[in-house]
Amino acid sequence: MIQKIVRMKCLLVAAALALVFNTAFCVTNAKGKDEIVANGKKVSFNYTLTVDNQVVDSSDKNGPVKYTQGEGAIIPALAKELEGLRVGDSKKVTLTPKDAYGEMDPTAFKEVDKSTLPKGIDPKVGMILQAMSKQGTPFPVRIAEVKESTVKLDFNHPLAGKTLNFDIKIISIE
C-alpha cells in the first residue's frame, strides 16, 4: 500500500514537471524565441542610429522598426546583417555610404529662384524643405546655398555620404 502511494506521488510529480516544462516551452515558442530572422519573417527591432558619434534617429522617438525580411523595406545591407538573429539578440552594424545611401551625387544639386519656395520661408543653409516626387511621394530637400535671388537645393538623401552606425535589438519575429 505504501509503495502504491509513493509510486502515485512520483507519477504526480513527473506529470507536474512535464506540464511545467511543456508550458514553458509553449510560452517560449509563442514569443518567437525559436524563430530566426529569415526571408518572409515579420521582424520588429529597436535601434539607435548614430552618424559621427551623434544620435540621428532611434526607436525611442519613432517606435520599433517593423518589416518583412527580404522584401526590401529596409536598407539591403542592414537586412543581410540581421539574418539569423533571434528575439533578444543585439548587434552593432556599421554601414559604409556604399552600403547605405551612396556617396553624395554632385549632379543632385539644383539652383532655383527663391520665388518658387513656399510663402513665408526665410531660406537658410541647412534648412530642410519637403518636396514631392512625380508620383506624389514627399521627400526631404536640403538648402545647400542661399544667394540674393536663388537658392541651391541638395536632392541627395540626407544620409548620403555618411557612415551609419546601428545598435539593434530584435524584439519579435513572426
XYZ file of C-alpha atoms in Angstrom:
174
model
C 0.000 0.000 0.000
C 2.816 2.434 0.910
C 4.615 1.531 -2.330
C 1.467 2.384 -4.333
C 1.230 5.802 -2.617
C 4.935 6.513 -3.249
C 4.553 5.382 -6.869
C 1.441 7.584 -7.252
C 3.307 10.614 -5.793
C 6.213 10.004 -8.190
C 3.801 9.880 -11.135
C 2.111 13.103 -9.984
C 5.476 14.861 -9.596
C 6.576 13.625 -13.041
C 3.292 14.782 -14.590
C 3.599 18.189 -12.900
C 7.186 18.583 -14.144
C 6.128 17.597 -17.665
C 3.311 20.153 -17.542
C 5.647 22.912 -16.323
C 8.253 22.064 -18.985
C 5.617 21.908 -21.734
C 4.055 25.222 -20.649
C 7.453 26.948 -20.535
C 8.285 25.555 -23.983
C 4.982 26.816 -25.437
C 5.480 30.288 -23.940
C 8.958 30.436 -25.462
C 7.607 29.428 -28.868
C 4.724 31.894 -28.601
C 7.164 34.769 -28.203
C 9.166 33.685 -31.269
C 12.366 32.839 -29.381
C 12.918 29.814 -31.592
C 12.418 31.860 -34.769
C 15.330 33.412 -36.629
C 15.375 36.409 -38.937
C 14.913 34.888 -42.394
C 13.186 35.795 -45.662
C 9.430 36.115 -45.265
C 9.557 36.601 -41.469
C 7.905 39.657 -39.928
C 10.550 41.278 -37.728
C 10.461 44.112 -35.184
C 13.582 45.709 -33.748
C 14.597 48.623 -31.580
C 17.518 50.699 -32.783
C 19.734 53.701 -32.287
C 21.360 55.206 -35.382
C 24.465 57.336 -34.943
C 26.459 59.290 -37.511
C 29.780 60.836 -36.470
C 29.029 59.855 -32.832
C 25.745 61.827 -32.891
C 22.365 60.111 -32.453
C 20.337 60.968 -35.560
C 17.430 58.549 -35.117
C 16.143 55.930 -32.704
C 13.165 53.784 -31.859
C 12.833 55.885 -28.681
C 11.472 58.648 -30.947
C 9.758 56.630 -33.658
C 8.945 53.238 -32.148
C 10.410 49.937 -33.314
C 11.008 49.189 -36.978
C 8.549 46.582 -38.291
C 9.263 44.979 -41.650
C 9.209 41.685 -43.556
C 12.712 40.300 -44.139
C 13.646 40.057 -47.811
C 11.015 42.463 -49.150
C 13.360 45.458 -49.467
C 11.674 47.659 -46.865
C 14.965 48.408 -45.083
C 18.490 49.028 -46.373
C 19.501 45.712 -48.036
C 22.933 45.605 -46.350
C 21.257 46.097 -42.949
C 18.736 43.328 -43.677
C 21.634 40.999 -44.551
C 23.330 41.784 -41.219
C 20.138 40.855 -39.321
C 19.763 37.407 -40.946
C 19.987 34.584 -38.422
C 19.390 36.725 -35.322
C 16.833 35.649 -32.699
C 14.477 37.543 -30.385
C 16.577 39.237 -27.701
C 19.748 39.284 -29.820
C 21.596 42.595 -30.080
C 24.009 43.605 -32.805
C 26.084 46.635 -33.745
C 26.122 47.207 -37.506
C 28.254 49.728 -39.405
C 27.290 50.533 -42.990
C 29.576 52.469 -45.314
C 27.999 55.038 -47.650
C 28.311 52.495 -50.473
C 26.177 50.002 -48.493
C 23.706 52.601 -47.200
C 22.518 55.640 -49.205
C 25.509 56.047 -51.506
C 28.036 58.828 -51.863
C 26.994 62.445 -52.382
C 25.985 62.954 -56.027
C 27.289 66.322 -57.258
C 24.654 66.316 -60.018
C 21.833 66.186 -57.424
C 22.025 69.949 -56.771
C 19.695 72.403 -58.468
C 19.587 76.191 -58.307
C 16.048 77.614 -58.166
C 14.531 81.067 -57.832
C 13.536 81.992 -54.261
C 10.037 82.792 -55.528
C 9.467 79.042 -56.071
C 9.821 78.387 -52.326
C 6.714 78.223 -50.122
C 5.456 81.631 -48.944
C 6.814 82.817 -45.596
C 10.026 80.768 -45.811
C 13.219 82.619 -44.902
C 15.745 80.241 -46.514
C 18.846 79.330 -44.509
C 21.680 76.933 -45.364
C 20.920 73.520 -43.877
C 17.150 74.087 -43.757
C 15.147 71.030 -44.819
C 12.165 71.529 -47.124
C 9.569 68.994 -48.234
C 9.378 68.312 -51.990
C 7.085 65.995 -53.952
C 8.180 63.340 -56.414
C 6.370 62.874 -59.745
C 4.495 60.028 -58.045
C 3.334 62.355 -55.253
C 5.642 60.947 -52.580
C 7.123 63.567 -50.234
C 10.895 63.647 -49.739
C 13.321 65.989 -47.964
C 15.416 68.574 -49.821
C 18.217 70.497 -48.077
C 19.111 74.110 -48.809
C 22.826 73.994 -49.646
C 23.412 77.641 -50.576
C 21.485 80.922 -50.413
C 22.135 83.744 -52.883
C 20.369 87.065 -53.389
C 17.559 85.765 -55.611
C 18.199 81.996 -55.772
C 18.844 79.008 -53.545
C 20.791 75.858 -54.340
C 18.841 72.749 -53.314
C 20.502 69.430 -52.465
C 18.382 66.477 -53.611
C 20.755 63.852 -52.166
C 19.387 61.620 -49.416
C 20.128 63.342 -46.063
C 22.364 60.397 -45.087
C 24.200 60.140 -48.438
C 27.957 60.082 -47.969
C 27.607 59.115 -44.296
C 28.768 56.022 -42.419
C 25.785 54.706 -40.453
C 26.218 53.001 -37.077
C 23.231 50.987 -35.868
C 22.775 49.486 -32.408
C 19.940 46.973 -32.850
C 17.925 44.640 -30.608
C 15.453 42.156 -32.112
C 12.145 42.295 -30.206
C 9.860 39.992 -32.211
C 9.832 37.570 -35.122
C 6.699 36.007 -36.622
